[in-house]
Coordinates of C-alpha atoms in Angstrom, one line a residue:
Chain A
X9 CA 116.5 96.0 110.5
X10 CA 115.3 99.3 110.0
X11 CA 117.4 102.1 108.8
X12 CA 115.9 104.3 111.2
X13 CA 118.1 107.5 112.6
X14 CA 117.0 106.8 116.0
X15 CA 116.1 103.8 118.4
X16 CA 112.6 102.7 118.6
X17 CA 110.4 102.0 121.7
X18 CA 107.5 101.2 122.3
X19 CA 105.6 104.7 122.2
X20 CA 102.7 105.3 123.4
X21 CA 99.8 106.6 120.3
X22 CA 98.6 110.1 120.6
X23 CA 95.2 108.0 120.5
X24 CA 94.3 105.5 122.1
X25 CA 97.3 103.4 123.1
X26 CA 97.2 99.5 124.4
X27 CA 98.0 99.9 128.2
X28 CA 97.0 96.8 129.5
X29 CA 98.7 93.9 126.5
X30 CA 102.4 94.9 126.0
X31 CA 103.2 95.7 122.1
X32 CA 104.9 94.3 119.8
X33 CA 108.5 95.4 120.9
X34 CA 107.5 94.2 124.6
X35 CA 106.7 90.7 123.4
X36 CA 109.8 90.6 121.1
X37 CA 112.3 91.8 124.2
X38 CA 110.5 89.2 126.4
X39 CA 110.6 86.3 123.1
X40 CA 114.6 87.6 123.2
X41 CA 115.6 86.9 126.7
X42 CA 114.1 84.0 127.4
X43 CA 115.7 82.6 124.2
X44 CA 119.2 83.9 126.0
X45 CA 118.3 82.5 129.8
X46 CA 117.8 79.4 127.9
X47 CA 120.5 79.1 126.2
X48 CA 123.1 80.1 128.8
X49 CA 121.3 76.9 131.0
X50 CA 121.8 77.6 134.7
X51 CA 118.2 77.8 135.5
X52 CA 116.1 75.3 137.2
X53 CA 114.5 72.8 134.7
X54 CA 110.8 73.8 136.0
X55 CA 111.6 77.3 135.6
X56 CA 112.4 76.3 132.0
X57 CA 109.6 75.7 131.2
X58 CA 107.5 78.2 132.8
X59 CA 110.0 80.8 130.9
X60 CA 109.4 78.7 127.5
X61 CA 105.7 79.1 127.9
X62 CA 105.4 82.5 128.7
X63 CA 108.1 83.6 125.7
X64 CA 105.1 81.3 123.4
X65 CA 102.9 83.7 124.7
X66 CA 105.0 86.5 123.6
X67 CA 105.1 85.4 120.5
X68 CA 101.3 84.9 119.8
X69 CA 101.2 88.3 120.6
X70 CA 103.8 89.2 118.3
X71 CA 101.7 87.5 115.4
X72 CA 98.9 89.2 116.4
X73 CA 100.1 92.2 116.1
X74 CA 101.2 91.5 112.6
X75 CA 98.2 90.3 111.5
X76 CA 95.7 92.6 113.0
X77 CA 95.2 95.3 110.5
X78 CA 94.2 95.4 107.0
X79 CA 95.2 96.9 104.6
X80 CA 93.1 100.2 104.3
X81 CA 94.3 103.6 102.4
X82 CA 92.4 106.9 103.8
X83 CA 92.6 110.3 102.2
X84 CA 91.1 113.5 104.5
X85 CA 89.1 115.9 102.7
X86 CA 86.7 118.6 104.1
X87 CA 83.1 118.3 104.8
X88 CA 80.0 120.4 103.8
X89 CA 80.2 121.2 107.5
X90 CA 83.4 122.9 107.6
X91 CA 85.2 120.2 109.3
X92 CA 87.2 117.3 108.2
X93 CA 86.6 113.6 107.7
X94 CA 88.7 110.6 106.7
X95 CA 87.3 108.6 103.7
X96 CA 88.7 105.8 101.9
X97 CA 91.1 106.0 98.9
X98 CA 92.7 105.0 96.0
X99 CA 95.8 105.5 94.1
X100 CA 95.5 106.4 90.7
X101 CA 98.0 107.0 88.3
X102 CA 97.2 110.8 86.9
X103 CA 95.3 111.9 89.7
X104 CA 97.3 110.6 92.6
X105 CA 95.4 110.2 96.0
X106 CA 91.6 110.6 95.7
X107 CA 88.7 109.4 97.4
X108 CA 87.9 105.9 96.1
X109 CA 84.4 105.8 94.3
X110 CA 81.5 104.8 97.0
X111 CA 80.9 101.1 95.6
X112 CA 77.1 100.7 95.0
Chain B
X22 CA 79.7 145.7 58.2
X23 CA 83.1 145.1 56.8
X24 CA 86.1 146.3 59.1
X25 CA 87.9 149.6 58.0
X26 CA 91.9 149.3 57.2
X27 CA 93.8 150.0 60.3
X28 CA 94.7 153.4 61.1
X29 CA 98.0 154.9 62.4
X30 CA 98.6 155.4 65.6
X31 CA 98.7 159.7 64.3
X32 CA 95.6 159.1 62.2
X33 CA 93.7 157.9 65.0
X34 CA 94.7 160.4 67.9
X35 CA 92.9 163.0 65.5
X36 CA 90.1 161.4 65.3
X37 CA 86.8 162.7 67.1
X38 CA 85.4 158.8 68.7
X39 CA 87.5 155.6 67.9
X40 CA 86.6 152.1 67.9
X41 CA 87.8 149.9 70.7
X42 CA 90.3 148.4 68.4
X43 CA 91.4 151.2 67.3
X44 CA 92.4 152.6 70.3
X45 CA 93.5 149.3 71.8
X46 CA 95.6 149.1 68.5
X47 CA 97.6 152.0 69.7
X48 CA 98.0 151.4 73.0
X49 CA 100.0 148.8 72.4
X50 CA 101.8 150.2 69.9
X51 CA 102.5 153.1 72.3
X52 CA 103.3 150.5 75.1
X53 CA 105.3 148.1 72.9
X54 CA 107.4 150.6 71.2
X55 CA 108.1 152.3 74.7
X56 CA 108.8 149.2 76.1
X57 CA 110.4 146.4 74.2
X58 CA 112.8 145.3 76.7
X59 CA 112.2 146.1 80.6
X60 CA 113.4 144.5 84.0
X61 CA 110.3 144.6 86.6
X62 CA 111.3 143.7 90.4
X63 CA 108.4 142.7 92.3
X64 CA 106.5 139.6 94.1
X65 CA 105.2 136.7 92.4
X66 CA 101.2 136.0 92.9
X67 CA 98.4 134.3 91.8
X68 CA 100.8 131.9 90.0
X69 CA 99.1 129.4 87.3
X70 CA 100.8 127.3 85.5
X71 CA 97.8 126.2 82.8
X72 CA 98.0 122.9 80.9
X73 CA 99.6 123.8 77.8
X74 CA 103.1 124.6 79.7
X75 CA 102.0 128.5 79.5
X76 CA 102.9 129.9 82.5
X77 CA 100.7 133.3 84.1
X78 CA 101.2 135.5 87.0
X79 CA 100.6 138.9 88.4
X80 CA 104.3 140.6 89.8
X81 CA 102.7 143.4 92.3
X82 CA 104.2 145.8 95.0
X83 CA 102.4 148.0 97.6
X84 CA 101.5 150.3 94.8
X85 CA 100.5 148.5 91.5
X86 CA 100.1 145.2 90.1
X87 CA 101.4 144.1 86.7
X88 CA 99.8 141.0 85.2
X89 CA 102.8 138.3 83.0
X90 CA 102.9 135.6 81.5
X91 CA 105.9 133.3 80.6
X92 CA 105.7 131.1 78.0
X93 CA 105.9 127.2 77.9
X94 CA 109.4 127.2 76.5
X95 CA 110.7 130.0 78.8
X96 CA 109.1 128.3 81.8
X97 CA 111.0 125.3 81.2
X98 CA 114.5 126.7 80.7
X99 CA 114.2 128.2 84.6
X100 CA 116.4 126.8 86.7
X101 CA 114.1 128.0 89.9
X102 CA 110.2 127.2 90.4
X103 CA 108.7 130.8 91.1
X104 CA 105.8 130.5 93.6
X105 CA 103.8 132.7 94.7
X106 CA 105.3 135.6 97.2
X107 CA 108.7 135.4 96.0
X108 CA 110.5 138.7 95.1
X109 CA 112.0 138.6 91.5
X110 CA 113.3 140.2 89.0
X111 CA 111.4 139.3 85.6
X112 CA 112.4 140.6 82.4
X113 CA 110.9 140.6 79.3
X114 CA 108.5 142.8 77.2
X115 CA 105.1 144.9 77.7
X116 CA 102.2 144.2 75.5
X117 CA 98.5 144.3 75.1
X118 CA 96.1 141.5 74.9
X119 CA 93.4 143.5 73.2
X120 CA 90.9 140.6 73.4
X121 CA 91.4 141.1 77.2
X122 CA 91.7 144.6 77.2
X123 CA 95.0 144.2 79.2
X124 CA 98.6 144.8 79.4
X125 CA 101.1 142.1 80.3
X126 CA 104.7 141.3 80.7
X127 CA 105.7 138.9 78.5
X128 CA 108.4 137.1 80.4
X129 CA 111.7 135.9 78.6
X130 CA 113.6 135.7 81.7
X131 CA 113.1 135.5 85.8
X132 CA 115.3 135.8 88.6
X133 CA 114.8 135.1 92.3
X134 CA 115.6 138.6 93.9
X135 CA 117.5 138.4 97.4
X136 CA 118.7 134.6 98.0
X137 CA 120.7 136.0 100.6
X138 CA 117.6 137.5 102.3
X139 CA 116.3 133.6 102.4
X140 CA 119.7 132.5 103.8
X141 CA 119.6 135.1 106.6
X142 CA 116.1 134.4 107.6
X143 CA 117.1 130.8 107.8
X144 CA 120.1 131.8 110.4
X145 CA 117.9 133.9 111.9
X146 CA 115.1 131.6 112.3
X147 CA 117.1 128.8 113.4
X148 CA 118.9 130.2 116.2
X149 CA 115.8 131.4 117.5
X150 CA 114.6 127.8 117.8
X151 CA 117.5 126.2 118.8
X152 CA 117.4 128.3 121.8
X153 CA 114.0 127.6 122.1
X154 CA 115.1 124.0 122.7
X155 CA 113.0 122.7 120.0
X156 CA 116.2 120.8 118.1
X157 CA 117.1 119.4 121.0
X158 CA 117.9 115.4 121.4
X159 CA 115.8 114.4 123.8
X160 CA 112.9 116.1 123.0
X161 CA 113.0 113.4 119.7
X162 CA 110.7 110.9 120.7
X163 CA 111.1 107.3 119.4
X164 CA 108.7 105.4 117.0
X165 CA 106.9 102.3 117.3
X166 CA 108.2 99.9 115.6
X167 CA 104.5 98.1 114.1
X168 CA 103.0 101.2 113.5
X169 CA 99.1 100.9 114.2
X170 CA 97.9 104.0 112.1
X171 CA 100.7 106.4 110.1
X172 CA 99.3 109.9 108.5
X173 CA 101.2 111.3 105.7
X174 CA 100.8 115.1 105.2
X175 CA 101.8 115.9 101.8
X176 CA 100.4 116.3 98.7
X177 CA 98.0 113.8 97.3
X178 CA 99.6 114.5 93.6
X179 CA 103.2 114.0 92.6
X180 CA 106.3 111.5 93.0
X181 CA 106.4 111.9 96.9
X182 CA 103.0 110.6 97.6
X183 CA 103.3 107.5 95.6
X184 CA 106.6 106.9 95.9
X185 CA 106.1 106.8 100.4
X186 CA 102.7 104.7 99.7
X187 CA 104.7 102.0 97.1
X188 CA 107.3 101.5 99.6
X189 CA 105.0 101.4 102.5
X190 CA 102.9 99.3 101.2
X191 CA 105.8 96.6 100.4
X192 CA 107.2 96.2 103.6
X193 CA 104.0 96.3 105.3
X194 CA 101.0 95.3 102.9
X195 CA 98.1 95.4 105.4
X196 CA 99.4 99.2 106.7
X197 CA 96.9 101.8 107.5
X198 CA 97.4 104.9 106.3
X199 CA 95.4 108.1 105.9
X200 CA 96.6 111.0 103.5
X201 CA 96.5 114.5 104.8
X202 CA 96.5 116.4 101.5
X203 CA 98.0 119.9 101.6
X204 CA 99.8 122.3 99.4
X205 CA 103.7 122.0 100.1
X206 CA 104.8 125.1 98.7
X207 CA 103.6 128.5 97.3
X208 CA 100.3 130.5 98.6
X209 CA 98.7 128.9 101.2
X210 CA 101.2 126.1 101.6
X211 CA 102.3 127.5 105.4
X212 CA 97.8 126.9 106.5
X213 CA 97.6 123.7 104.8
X214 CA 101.1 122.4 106.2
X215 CA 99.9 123.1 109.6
X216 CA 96.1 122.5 109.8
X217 CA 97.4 119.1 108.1
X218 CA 99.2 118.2 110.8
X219 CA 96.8 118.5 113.7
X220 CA 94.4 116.8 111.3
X221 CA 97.0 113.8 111.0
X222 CA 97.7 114.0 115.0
X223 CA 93.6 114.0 115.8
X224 CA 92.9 111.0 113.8
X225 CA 92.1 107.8 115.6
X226 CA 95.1 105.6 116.7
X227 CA 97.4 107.4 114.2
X228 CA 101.4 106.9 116.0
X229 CA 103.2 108.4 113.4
X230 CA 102.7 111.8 111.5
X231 CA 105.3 111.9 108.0
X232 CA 105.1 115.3 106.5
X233 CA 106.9 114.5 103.3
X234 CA 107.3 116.6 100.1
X235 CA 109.6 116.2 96.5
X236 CA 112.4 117.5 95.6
X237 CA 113.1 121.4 95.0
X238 CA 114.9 124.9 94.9
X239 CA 115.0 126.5 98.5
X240 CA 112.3 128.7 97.3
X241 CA 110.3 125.6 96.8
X242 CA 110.7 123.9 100.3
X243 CA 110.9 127.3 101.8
X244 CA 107.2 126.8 103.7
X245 CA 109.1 123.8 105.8
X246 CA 111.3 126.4 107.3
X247 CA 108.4 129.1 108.3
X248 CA 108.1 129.1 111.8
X249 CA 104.4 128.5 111.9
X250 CA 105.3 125.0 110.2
X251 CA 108.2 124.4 112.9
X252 CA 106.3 124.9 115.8
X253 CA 103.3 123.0 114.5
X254 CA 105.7 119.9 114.0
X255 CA 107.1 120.9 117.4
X256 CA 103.9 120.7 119.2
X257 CA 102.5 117.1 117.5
X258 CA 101.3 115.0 120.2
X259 CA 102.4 111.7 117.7
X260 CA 106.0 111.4 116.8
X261 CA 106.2 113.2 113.6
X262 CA 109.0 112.2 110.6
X263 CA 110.4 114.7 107.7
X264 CA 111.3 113.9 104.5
X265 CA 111.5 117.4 102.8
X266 CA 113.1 117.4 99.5
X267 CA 116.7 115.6 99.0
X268 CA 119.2 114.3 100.9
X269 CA 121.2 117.8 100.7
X270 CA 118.4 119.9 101.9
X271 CA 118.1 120.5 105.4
X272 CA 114.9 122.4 106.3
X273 CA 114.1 123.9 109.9
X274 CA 111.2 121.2 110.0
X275 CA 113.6 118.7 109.7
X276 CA 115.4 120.0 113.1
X277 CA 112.5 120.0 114.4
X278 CA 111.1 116.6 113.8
X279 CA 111.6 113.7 115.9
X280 CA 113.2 111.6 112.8
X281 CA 114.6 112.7 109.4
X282 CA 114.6 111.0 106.7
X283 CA 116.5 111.9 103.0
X284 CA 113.3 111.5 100.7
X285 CA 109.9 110.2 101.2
X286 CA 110.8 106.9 99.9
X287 CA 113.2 106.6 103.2
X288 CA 110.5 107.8 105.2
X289 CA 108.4 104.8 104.3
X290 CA 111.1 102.5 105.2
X291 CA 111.9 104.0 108.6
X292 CA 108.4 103.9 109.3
X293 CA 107.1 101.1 108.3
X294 CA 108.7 97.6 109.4
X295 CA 109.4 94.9 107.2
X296 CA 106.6 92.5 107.9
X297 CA 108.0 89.6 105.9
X298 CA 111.2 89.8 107.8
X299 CA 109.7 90.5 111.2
X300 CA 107.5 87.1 110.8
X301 CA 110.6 85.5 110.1
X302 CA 112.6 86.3 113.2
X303 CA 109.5 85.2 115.2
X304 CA 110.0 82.3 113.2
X305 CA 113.2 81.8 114.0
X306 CA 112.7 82.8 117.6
X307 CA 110.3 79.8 118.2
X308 CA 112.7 77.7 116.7
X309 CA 115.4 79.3 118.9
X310 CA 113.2 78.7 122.1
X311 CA 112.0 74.9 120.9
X312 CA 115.7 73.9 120.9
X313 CA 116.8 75.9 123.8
X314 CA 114.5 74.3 125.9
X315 CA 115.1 70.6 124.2
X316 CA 118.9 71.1 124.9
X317 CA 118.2 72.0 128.5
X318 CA 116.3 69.4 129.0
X319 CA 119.0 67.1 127.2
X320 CA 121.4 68.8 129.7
X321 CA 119.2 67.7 132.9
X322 CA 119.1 64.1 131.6
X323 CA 122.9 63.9 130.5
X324 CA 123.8 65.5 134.5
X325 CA 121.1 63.1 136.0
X326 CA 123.0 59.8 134.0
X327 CA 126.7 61.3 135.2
X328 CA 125.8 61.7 138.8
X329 CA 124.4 58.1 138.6
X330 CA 127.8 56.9 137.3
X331 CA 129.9 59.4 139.1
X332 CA 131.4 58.0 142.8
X333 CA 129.2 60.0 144.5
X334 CA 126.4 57.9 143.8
X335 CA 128.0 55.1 143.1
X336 CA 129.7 54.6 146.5
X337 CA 126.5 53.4 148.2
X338 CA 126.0 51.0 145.5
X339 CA 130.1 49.6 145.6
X340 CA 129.2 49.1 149.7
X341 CA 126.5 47.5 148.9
X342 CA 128.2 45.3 146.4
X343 CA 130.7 44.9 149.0
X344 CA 128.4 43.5 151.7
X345 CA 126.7 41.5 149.2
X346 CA 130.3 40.2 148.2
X347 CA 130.8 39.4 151.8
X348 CA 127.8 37.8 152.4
X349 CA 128.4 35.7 149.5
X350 CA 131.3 34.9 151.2
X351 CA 130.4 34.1 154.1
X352 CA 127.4 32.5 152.6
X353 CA 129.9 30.1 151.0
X354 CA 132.9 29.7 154.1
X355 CA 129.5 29.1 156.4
X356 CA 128.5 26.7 154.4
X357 CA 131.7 24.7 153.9
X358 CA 131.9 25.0 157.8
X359 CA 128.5 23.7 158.0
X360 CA 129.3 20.7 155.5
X361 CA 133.0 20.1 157.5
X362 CA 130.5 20.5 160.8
X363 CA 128.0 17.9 159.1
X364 CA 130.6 15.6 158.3
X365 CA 132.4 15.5 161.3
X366 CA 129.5 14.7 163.0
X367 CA 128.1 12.3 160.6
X368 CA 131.5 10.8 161.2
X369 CA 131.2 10.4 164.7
X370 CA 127.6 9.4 164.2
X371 CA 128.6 6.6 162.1
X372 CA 131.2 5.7 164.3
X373 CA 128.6 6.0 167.0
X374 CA 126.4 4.2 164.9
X375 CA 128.8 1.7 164.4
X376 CA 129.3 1.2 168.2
X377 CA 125.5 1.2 168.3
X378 CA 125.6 -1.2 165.5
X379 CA 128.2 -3.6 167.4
X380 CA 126.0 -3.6 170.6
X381 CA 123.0 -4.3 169.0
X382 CA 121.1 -7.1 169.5
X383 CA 120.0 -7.1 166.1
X384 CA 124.0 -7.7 165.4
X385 CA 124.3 -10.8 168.9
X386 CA 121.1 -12.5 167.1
X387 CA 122.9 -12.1 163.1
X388 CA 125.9 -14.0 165.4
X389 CA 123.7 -16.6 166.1
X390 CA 122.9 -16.1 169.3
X391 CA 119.0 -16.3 170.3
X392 CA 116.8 -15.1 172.9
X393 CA 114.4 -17.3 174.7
X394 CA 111.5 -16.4 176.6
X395 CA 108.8 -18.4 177.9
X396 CA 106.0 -18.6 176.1
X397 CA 103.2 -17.4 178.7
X398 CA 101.7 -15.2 176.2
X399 CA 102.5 -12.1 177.7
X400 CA 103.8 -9.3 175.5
X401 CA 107.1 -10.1 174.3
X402 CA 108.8 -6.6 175.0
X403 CA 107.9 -6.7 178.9
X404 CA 109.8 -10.4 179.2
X405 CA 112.7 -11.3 180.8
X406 CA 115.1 -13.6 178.7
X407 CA 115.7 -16.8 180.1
X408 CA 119.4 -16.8 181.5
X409 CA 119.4 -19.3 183.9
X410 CA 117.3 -23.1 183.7
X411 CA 115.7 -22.1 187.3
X412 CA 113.3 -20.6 185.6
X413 CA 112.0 -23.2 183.6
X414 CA 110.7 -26.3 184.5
X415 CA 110.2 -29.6 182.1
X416 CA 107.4 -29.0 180.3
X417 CA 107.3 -25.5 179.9
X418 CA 106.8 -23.8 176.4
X419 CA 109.1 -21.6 175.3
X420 CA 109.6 -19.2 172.5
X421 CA 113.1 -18.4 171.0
X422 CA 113.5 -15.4 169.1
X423 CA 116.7 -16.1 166.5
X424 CA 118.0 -13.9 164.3
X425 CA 115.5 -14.2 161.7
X426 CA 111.8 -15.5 162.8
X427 CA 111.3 -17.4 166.1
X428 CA 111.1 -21.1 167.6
X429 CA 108.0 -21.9 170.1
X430 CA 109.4 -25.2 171.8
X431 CA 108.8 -27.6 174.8
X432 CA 111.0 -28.0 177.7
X433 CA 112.5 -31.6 177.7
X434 CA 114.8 -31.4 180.5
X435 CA 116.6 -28.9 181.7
X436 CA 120.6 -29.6 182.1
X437 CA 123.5 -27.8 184.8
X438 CA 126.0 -26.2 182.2
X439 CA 129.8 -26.1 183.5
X440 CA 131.6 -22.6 183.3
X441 CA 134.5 -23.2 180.8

């Protein structure tokens, strides 16, 4: 999928990271084997189910995870104070990344 | 006051006082005509680059400090960027700006002095590090793959900027992402680079750090293998991707950093998912999981149908069918040896019956043969039948049951019958 040079994982933010819901990759591992127990067939019928249920679950969470954010473009620049802030931005095509104009 | 013709350089080293000009004038006469063609080695600073292509810096040692300029056309033919704090080698002429009151080196050609001295300190630099551990394997730590927050150190200007946030923003339109802008090369470039990153790493929910810059001479990326820069990226708390330069360049920061990518434009993609395709393999994971479960539950009805046909179960069943077959039977040979049984004794019943029927009375009287009994008007079931004429007398009435209906008579006489 990705042409990334090393495996992903689920790693933990340098903020504040979502201990207590699994993430995204998680839910897609869980979606992934029960689709394989399923298909291989040797498990009890109730336990079917129960597995098809939960692996819903993973999926909602999945979703939700790709439609959480929005889109949102921030450019840090230094306050009066000395310190730094985050501020939203805009792309524009001679100046590149600059703070977006405070709408009135 | 109208301006006096020009004096020589002779006339005016006589002269008592001199204008500014005047003397200016010879200066740079003096300095031209000493000087038309000089090679200067020395460090680039306070490079500008103004907008008409002109290009102006001061080349300074411990000593001194000569101020240069380079102009648009000779700036263009370089085949390096000079930045600030580079030695060189700059060649060209000396001459006087009057207006300015200065002397400059016009530029016609520049040189990067000592690329071995960069190579070295690379080696150098590198093996130091590498020792350290800080390129090793498992120190690389992985990256999410839905990023929540990404932080992209670079400049705010240029192709590497735009070029991350257009791919970026493709595969994953509702990203958030916060630029860190810094100076990736030249004076300053090493403070930015590294305040830039703790800035990225302190923001809120950020879980990747990209410290990305264009394309350039090794002079140019040179800040991304300071060791300031390497141990900053080596001491991110947030997983931190390179993309310094080209494919070809390979940058102690890229050692360093938990993922490399080629350009800026690679960065984006190895950061940032493809949403479009993620949603559809949770698509076709639900539809994977509906049928899964439909074809197991297709299985349990298909093995629940066999074993109901298979002789397992279907041996109870055949023994049942067997005793019902034998009851049938013996339903049916009872009931023939019930009818034979029926028959038989309806048979001896009739002949029975036929005895019965010969010894009737009913059958003497239909012979025509008749009972008499005397009339006395007693019940006719408790009588005696008159066999003998002693117990009549003349006179008596009598009734006579015959064989259909009955006489009442009178006795006459009575006679004395002879046996035959």
């Amino acid at each position: 999928m990705n042409p990334g040079k090393t495996p992903k994982g689920d790693a933990p933010a340098g903020g504040a990271a979502d201990a207590a819901e699994p993430g995204f990759e998680a839910s897609l591992a869980e979606v992934e084997r029960a689709i394989r127990a399923l298909e291989a067939g040797d498990i009890p019928l109730e336990d079917s189910i129960d597995l098809y249920a939960a692996a819903m679950g993973s999926l909602k969470r999945c979703h939700a995870v790709l439609d959480r954010a929005e889109a949102r473009l921030e450019v840090v620049r230094r306050t009066a104070e000395g310190g730094v802030e985050a501020v939203p931005a805009e792309l524009r095509e001679g100046d590149g990344v600059q703070p977006a104009p405070r709408k009135p | 006051m109208p301006a006096a013709p020009r004096k020589t350089a002779d006339a005016v080293l006589t002269d008592a006082v001199l204008t500014v000009g005047e003397l200016t004038h010879v200066i740079a006469e003096l300095l031209g005509g000493a000087f038309p063609r000089v090679a200067v080695r020395g460090q680039v600073s306070n490079l500008r680059r103004q907008s008409s292509g002109h290009v102006y810096f001061t080349l300074k040692d411990a000593e001194a400090q000569l101020p240069a300029v380079m102009w648009r056309s000779t700036a263009e033919r370089l085949r390096f960027r000079p930045e600030d704090g580079q030695e060189v080698v700059a060649s060209g002429k000396i001459d006087v700006y009057p207006p300015h009151g200065k002397y400059q080196l016009v530029c016609s050609s520049l040189q990067p002095l000592g690329l071995g001295d960069l190579h070295l300190r690379f080696e150098q630099l590198k093996a130091r590090l590498a020792g350290e551990g800080l390129f090793d394997e498992d120190r690389k730590r992985p990256l999410p793959l839905v990023p929540r927050h990404v932080a992209v150190v670079t400049s705010p200007t240029g192709a590497a900027v735009r070029d991350f946030l257009k791919i970026a923003l493709r595969r994953m339109p509702r990203a958030w992402i916060t630029v860190v802008p810094a100076r990736v090369q030249g004076d300053g470039s090493i403070d930015d680079v590294v305040a830039g990153l703790a800035a990225a790493a302190a923001l809120p929910d950020v879980d990747v750090v990209v410290a990305a810059r264009g394309g350039g001479s090794i002079e140019d990326l040179w800040t991304f293998n300071e060791e300031a820069v390497a141990r900053a990226l080596a001491a991110s708390p947030v997983p931190v991707v390179s993309a310094i330069g080209h494919e070809t360049d390979t940058t102690i920061a890229d050692l360093v950093a938990d993922l490399r990518a080629a350009t800026p434009s690679e960065a984006a993609e190895i950061v940032f998912p493809d949403v479009a395709e993620l949603t559809a393999q949770l698509d076709d994971g639900r539809t994977r999981l509906a049928r899964a479960v439909a074809r197991r539950m297709e299985r349990a009805r298909e093995r629940l149908v066999a074993l109901e046909s298979s002789a397992a179960l279907a041996r109870p069943l055949d023994r049942m069918r067997r005793i019902a077959q034998d009851l049938d039977e013996w339903e049916a040979r009872g009931l023939a040896a019930l009818t034979r049984r029926v028959a038989a004794a309806r048979e001896r019943f009739g002949r029975v019956a036929g005895h019965l029927e010969a010894v009737s009375p009913l059958a003497v009287l239909a012979r025509g043969y008749s009972i008499t009994f005397r009339d006395d008007g007693g019940v006719e079931g408790r009588r005696e039948a008159l066999r003998g004429i002693d117990a009549v007398a003349a006179g008596d009435r009598l009734v006579t049951r015959l064989a259909r209906g009955s006489v009442v008579s009178e006795v006459v006489e009575t006679r004395e019958e002879s046996r035959p």
